[in-house]
PDB file of C-alpha atoms in Angstrom:
ATOM      1  CA  MET A   1     104.269 287.203 288.349  1.00 57.00           C
ATOM      2  CA  LYS A   2     102.249 288.394 285.312  1.00 77.00           C
ATOM      3  CA  ILE A   3     101.538 284.831 284.222  1.00 78.00           C
ATOM      4  CA  SER A   4     100.183 284.065 287.690  1.00 85.00           C
ATOM      5  CA  ARG A   5      97.785 287.043 287.539  1.00 85.00           C
ATOM      6  CA  VAL A   6      96.637 286.111 284.032  1.00 84.00           C
ATOM      7  CA  PHE A   7      96.075 282.505 285.103  1.00 84.00           C
ATOM      8  CA  THR A   8      94.154 283.661 288.204  1.00 88.00           C
ATOM      9  CA  PHE A   9      92.022 285.969 286.058  1.00 87.00           C
ATOM     10  CA  ILE A  10      91.238 283.169 283.571  1.00 84.00           C
ATOM     11  CA  VAL A  11      90.331 280.730 286.360  1.00 86.00           C
ATOM     12  CA  ARG A  12      88.081 283.347 288.008  1.00 86.00           C
ATOM     13  CA  GLU A  13      86.336 284.058 284.681  1.00 84.00           C
ATOM     14  CA  ILE A  14      85.762 280.347 284.077  1.00 83.00           C
ATOM     15  CA  GLU A  15      84.438 279.840 287.622  1.00 85.00           C
ATOM     16  CA  GLU A  16      82.071 282.789 287.209  1.00 84.00           C
ATOM     17  CA  ALA A  17      80.804 281.603 283.812  1.00 83.00           C
ATOM     18  CA  LEU A  18      80.606 277.880 284.640  1.00 85.00           C
ATOM     19  CA  PRO A  19      77.100 277.850 286.182  1.00 87.00           C
ATOM     20  CA  ALA A  20      75.687 279.683 283.146  1.00 86.00           C
ATOM     21  CA  ILE A  21      77.606 277.439 280.748  1.00 86.00           C
ATOM     22  CA  ILE A  22      76.350 274.246 282.412  1.00 88.00           C
ATOM     23  CA  PHE A  23      72.779 275.539 282.691  1.00 89.00           C
ATOM     24  CA  PHE A  24      72.632 276.631 279.055  1.00 87.00           C
ATOM     25  CA  ALA A  25      74.406 273.498 277.790  1.00 87.00           C
ATOM     26  CA  VAL A  26      71.623 271.444 279.358  1.00 88.00           C
ATOM     27  CA  GLY A  27      68.952 273.906 278.191  1.00 88.00           C
ATOM     28  CA  PHE A  28      70.212 274.093 274.606  1.00 85.00           C
ATOM     29  CA  SER A  29      70.591 270.315 274.483  1.00 85.00           C
ATOM     30  CA  LEU A  30      66.935 270.013 275.521  1.00 85.00           C
ATOM     31  CA  ILE A  31      65.980 272.474 272.784  1.00 82.00           C
ATOM     32  CA  GLU A  32      67.946 270.415 270.293  1.00 80.00           C
ATOM     33  CA  LEU A  33      66.373 267.187 271.541  1.00 81.00           C
ATOM     34  CA  THR A  34      62.835 268.547 271.211  1.00 79.00           C
ATOM     35  CA  THR A  35      63.654 269.933 267.765  1.00 76.00           C
ATOM     36  CA  GLN A  36      64.926 266.504 266.695  1.00 75.00           C
ATOM     37  CA  LEU A  37      61.828 264.815 268.094  1.00 76.00           C
ATOM     38  CA  PHE A  38      59.569 267.192 266.149  1.00 71.00           C
ATOM     39  CA  LEU A  39      61.566 266.970 262.935  1.00 69.00           C
ATOM     40  CA  ASP A  40      62.671 263.332 263.192  1.00 65.00           C
ATOM     41  CA  ALA A  41      60.710 262.256 260.156  1.00 57.00           C
ATOM     42  CA  TYR A  42      62.078 265.118 258.067  1.00 57.00           C
ATOM     43  CA  VAL A  43      65.664 265.901 259.019  1.00 56.00           C
ATOM     44  CA  GLU A  44      68.636 264.134 260.552  1.00 53.00           C
ATOM     45  CA  ARG A  45      70.612 266.421 262.871  1.00 57.00           C
ATOM     46  CA  ALA A  46      73.370 264.283 264.364  1.00 53.00           C
ATOM     47  CA  PHE A  47      76.000 266.799 265.500  1.00 60.00           C
ATOM     48  CA  ASN A  48      73.823 269.645 266.743  1.00 66.00           C
ATOM     49  CA  TYR A  49      74.315 268.744 270.411  1.00 68.00           C
ATOM     50  CA  MET A  50      77.914 269.881 270.058  1.00 71.00           C
ATOM     51  CA  VAL A  51      76.610 273.122 268.562  1.00 73.00           C
ATOM     52  CA  ALA A  52      74.373 273.469 271.638  1.00 75.00           C
ATOM     53  CA  VAL A  53      77.367 273.121 273.962  1.00 76.00           C
ATOM     54  CA  VAL A  54      79.369 275.671 271.952  1.00 77.00           C
ATOM     55  CA  ALA A  55      76.365 278.006 272.057  1.00 79.00           C
ATOM     56  CA  ALA A  56      76.318 277.589 275.851  1.00 82.00           C
ATOM     57  CA  LEU A  57      79.947 278.725 275.928  1.00 81.00           C
ATOM     58  CA  VAL A  58      78.969 281.819 273.943  1.00 78.00           C
ATOM     59  CA  VAL A  59      76.042 282.493 276.271  1.00 81.00           C
ATOM     60  CA  GLY A  60      78.291 282.010 279.306  1.00 82.00           C
ATOM     61  CA  LYS A  61      80.624 284.649 277.913  1.00 79.00           C
ATOM     62  CA  ALA A  62      77.648 286.888 277.086  1.00 77.00           C
ATOM     63  CA  VAL A  63      76.546 286.644 280.727  1.00 82.00           C
ATOM     64  CA  LEU A  64      80.025 287.746 281.832  1.00 82.00           C
ATOM     65  CA  VAL A  65      79.942 290.667 279.391  1.00 80.00           C
ATOM     66  CA  ALA A  66      76.452 291.678 280.536  1.00 80.00           C
ATOM     67  CA  ASN A  67      77.455 291.388 284.210  1.00 82.00           C
ATOM     68  CA  ALA A  68      80.227 293.907 283.538  1.00 84.00           C
ATOM     69  CA  LEU A  69      77.745 296.493 282.235  1.00 84.00           C
ATOM     70  CA  PRO A  70      77.444 299.297 284.807  1.00 84.00           C
ATOM     71  CA  PHE A  71      73.662 299.634 284.537  1.00 89.00           C
ATOM     72  CA  LEU A  72      72.862 295.944 285.130  1.00 86.00           C
ATOM     73  CA  ARG A  73      72.389 296.433 288.889  1.00 86.00           C
ATOM     74  CA  ARG A  74      70.118 299.437 288.360  1.00 89.00           C
ATOM     75  CA  PHE A  75      67.000 297.725 289.739  1.00 91.00           C
ATOM     76  CA  ASP A  76      68.548 295.561 292.473  1.00 87.00           C
ATOM     77  CA  SER A  77      66.639 297.418 295.200  1.00 89.00           C
ATOM     78  CA  ALA A  78      63.266 296.992 293.436  1.00 92.00           C
ATOM     79  CA  PRO A  79      60.925 294.033 294.056  1.00 93.00           C
ATOM     80  CA  LEU A  80      62.636 290.839 292.920  1.00 93.00           C
ATOM     81  CA  VAL A  81      60.559 290.462 289.753  1.00 94.00           C
ATOM     82  CA  VAL A  82      61.953 293.742 288.358  1.00 94.00           C
ATOM     83  CA  PRO A  83      65.681 292.846 288.405  1.00 93.00           C
ATOM     84  CA  ILE A  84      64.840 289.332 287.171  1.00 94.00           C
ATOM     85  CA  LEU A  85      62.975 290.662 284.131  1.00 95.00           C
ATOM     86  CA  PHE A  86      65.484 293.480 283.520  1.00 94.00           C
ATOM     87  CA  LYS A  87      68.568 291.263 283.732  1.00 93.00           C
ATOM     88  CA  SER A  88      66.910 288.539 281.640  1.00 93.00           C
ATOM     89  CA  ALA A  89      66.133 291.127 278.959  1.00 93.00           C
ATOM     90  CA  VAL A  90      69.687 292.522 279.035  1.00 91.00           C
ATOM     91  CA  TYR A  91      71.212 289.024 278.854  1.00 88.00           C
ATOM     92  CA  TRP A  92      68.819 288.142 276.034  1.00 89.00           C
ATOM     93  CA  PHE A  93      69.762 291.291 274.106  1.00 89.00           C
ATOM     94  CA  VAL A  94      73.510 290.657 274.528  1.00 84.00           C
ATOM     95  CA  VAL A  95      73.062 287.104 273.208  1.00 83.00           C
ATOM     96  CA  PHE A  96      70.908 288.439 270.366  1.00 87.00           C
ATOM     97  CA  VAL A  97      73.736 290.807 269.353  1.00 86.00           C
ATOM     98  CA  PHE A  98      76.321 287.999 269.661  1.00 80.00           C
ATOM     99  CA  ARG A  99      74.174 285.705 267.487  1.00 80.00           C
ATOM    100  CA  MET A 100      73.632 288.403 264.846  1.00 81.00           C
ATOM    101  CA  LEU A 101      77.386 289.117 264.763  1.00 82.00           C
ATOM    102  CA  GLU A 102      78.082 285.390 264.502  1.00 78.00           C
ATOM    103  CA  HIS A 103      75.854 285.140 261.429  1.00 76.00           C
ATOM    104  CA  LEU A 104      77.395 288.268 259.872  1.00 80.00           C
ATOM    105  CA  ILE A 105      80.907 286.889 260.426  1.00 80.00           C
ATOM    106  CA  GLU A 106      79.871 283.532 258.950  1.00 77.00           C
ATOM    107  CA  TYR A 107      78.381 285.317 255.960  1.00 77.00           C
ATOM    108  CA  SER A 108      81.383 287.557 255.345  1.00 78.00           C
ATOM    109  CA  SER A 109      83.845 284.686 255.766  1.00 78.00           C
ATOM    110  CA  SER A 110      81.999 282.761 253.052  1.00 74.00           C
ATOM    111  CA  GLY A 111      82.687 285.622 250.640  1.00 74.00           C
ATOM    112  CA  GLY A 112      79.334 287.321 251.017  1.00 68.00           C
ATOM    113  CA  ARG A 113      78.743 290.863 249.878  1.00 71.00           C
ATOM    114  CA  LEU A 114      76.557 293.497 251.528  1.00 67.00           C
ATOM    115  CA  GLY A 115      73.614 293.111 249.131  1.00 69.00           C
ATOM    116  CA  GLY A 116      73.254 289.344 249.634  1.00 71.00           C
ATOM    117  CA  ILE A 117      72.818 289.193 253.405  1.00 71.00           C
ATOM    118  CA  ARG A 118      69.045 288.699 253.266  1.00 72.00           C
ATOM    119  CA  GLU A 119      69.161 285.826 250.783  1.00 76.00           C
ATOM    120  CA  TYR A 120      72.011 284.140 252.667  1.00 74.00           C
ATOM    121  CA  ARG A 121      70.139 284.407 255.951  1.00 70.00           C
ATOM    122  CA  GLU A 122      66.919 283.011 254.488  1.00 71.00           C
ATOM    123  CA  THR A 123      68.653 280.012 252.911  1.00 73.00           C
ATOM    124  CA  HIS A 124      70.981 279.211 255.831  1.00 69.00           C
ATOM    125  CA  TYR A 125      69.039 280.304 258.914  1.00 69.00           C
ATOM    126  CA  PRO A 126      65.418 281.467 258.482  1.00 72.00           C
ATOM    127  CA  TRP A 127      64.033 284.147 260.791  1.00 77.00           C
ATOM    128  CA  SER A 128      61.449 281.721 262.172  1.00 78.00           C
ATOM    129  CA  GLN A 129      64.199 279.401 263.401  1.00 76.00           C
ATOM    130  CA  PHE A 130      66.232 282.322 264.752  1.00 79.00           C
ATOM    131  CA  ALA A 131      63.150 283.683 266.554  1.00 83.00           C
ATOM    132  CA  ALA A 132      62.254 280.282 268.036  1.00 83.00           C
ATOM    133  CA  VAL A 133      65.737 279.926 269.487  1.00 82.00           C
ATOM    134  CA  GLN A 134      65.609 283.501 270.849  1.00 86.00           C
ATOM    135  CA  ILE A 135      62.289 282.740 272.583  1.00 89.00           C
ATOM    136  CA  TRP A 136      63.850 279.690 274.233  1.00 88.00           C
ATOM    137  CA  ILE A 137      66.926 281.702 275.180  1.00 88.00           C
ATOM    138  CA  PHE A 138      64.737 284.291 276.903  1.00 92.00           C
ATOM    139  CA  THR A 139      62.821 281.554 278.734  1.00 93.00           C
ATOM    140  CA  LEU A 140      66.076 279.968 279.887  1.00 91.00           C
ATOM    141  CA  PHE A 141      67.369 283.365 281.003  1.00 92.00           C
ATOM    142  CA  LEU A 142      64.231 283.873 283.105  1.00 94.00           C
ATOM    143  CA  ILE A 143      64.902 280.574 284.880  1.00 94.00           C
ATOM    144  CA  TYR A 144      68.642 281.215 285.225  1.00 92.00           C
ATOM    145  CA  THR A 145      68.216 284.795 286.462  1.00 93.00           C
ATOM    146  CA  THR A 146      65.485 283.792 288.917  1.00 94.00           C
ATOM    147  CA  ALA A 147      67.806 281.180 290.424  1.00 92.00           C
ATOM    148  CA  ALA A 148      70.741 283.632 290.498  1.00 90.00           C
ATOM    149  CA  GLU A 149      68.648 286.307 292.207  1.00 91.00           C
ATOM    150  CA  LEU A 150      67.263 283.827 294.749  1.00 91.00           C
ATOM    151  CA  ILE A 151      70.819 282.717 295.519  1.00 90.00           C
ATOM    152  CA  ALA A 152      71.771 286.378 296.000  1.00 89.00           C
ATOM    153  CA  VAL A 153      68.839 286.857 298.417  1.00 90.00           C
ATOM    154  CA  PHE A 154      69.064 283.613 300.409  1.00 88.00           C
ATOM    155  CA  GLY A 155      72.756 282.776 299.999  1.00 90.00           C
ATOM    156  CA  LYS A 156      73.997 279.693 298.203  1.00 86.00           C
ATOM    157  CA  ASP A 157      73.811 277.384 301.225  1.00 87.00           C
ATOM    158  CA  ASN A 158      70.246 278.368 302.157  1.00 87.00           C
ATOM    159  CA  PHE A 159      69.178 278.170 298.514  1.00 86.00           C
ATOM    160  CA  MET A 160      70.538 274.634 298.261  1.00 84.00           C
ATOM    161  CA  LYS A 161      68.805 273.652 301.537  1.00 84.00           C
ATOM    162  CA  VAL A 162      65.458 275.078 300.446  1.00 82.00           C
ATOM    163  CA  PHE A 163      65.532 273.417 297.023  1.00 81.00           C
ATOM    164  CA  PHE A 164      67.328 270.162 297.741  1.00 81.00           C
ATOM    165  CA  SER A 165      66.803 269.242 301.412  1.00 80.00           C
ATOM    166  CA  ARG A 166      64.155 266.855 302.740  1.00 75.00           C
ATOM    167  CA  GLY A 167      63.849 268.913 305.914  1.00 69.00           C
ATOM    168  CA  PHE A 168      62.353 271.814 303.994  1.00 64.00           C
ATOM    169  CA  ALA A 169      59.944 269.542 302.135  1.00 59.00           C
ATOM    170  CA  SER A 170      58.586 268.138 305.406  1.00 61.00           C
ATOM    171  CA  ALA A 171      58.385 271.647 306.922  1.00 57.00           C
ATOM    172  CA  ARG A 172      56.310 272.733 303.918  1.00 60.00           C
ATOM    173  CA  ALA A 173      53.956 269.796 304.340  1.00 56.00           C
ATOM    174  CA  SER A 174      53.442 270.626 308.030  1.00 58.00           C
ATOM    175  CA  ARG A 175      52.373 274.210 307.203  1.00 57.00           C
ATOM    176  CA  HIS A 176      49.238 273.024 305.407  1.00 54.00           C
TER     177      HIS A 176
END
């Protein structure tokens, strides 16, 4: 009986995180692709797409953690732009904390000591690169949260019809 409840819980968590994981896997892969295109003449980055997918798993989990925060629904009755910006900022901050912890764990597992964090960070992951990724993460969260909030307003079926049905495209054209 306990194993069944644990399995059900795990499946529910995966189902809840899957849209975020897929969205961010695609988004992070696009970030990696554009980075490779810009730096193609300078650096070869063959396995970073796998890093992008793993990062999407982390972000998917961060979304689940943020969704469990009691204050996340604080602005749900405000105009739609407010909860979109608020939730995007909260998600972004949770991922920021996860990424900082990831780098601290990596540093400490490599035998680092407290006084050498700054030098380690600068040689292994400069702030400019960290900041660029955080800007993209926030942009992706704006898109993801906007879609999630629109689905909450319209319902999944209506959202899919509006965005992916020819009938709505022709109705739009007839309004002009």
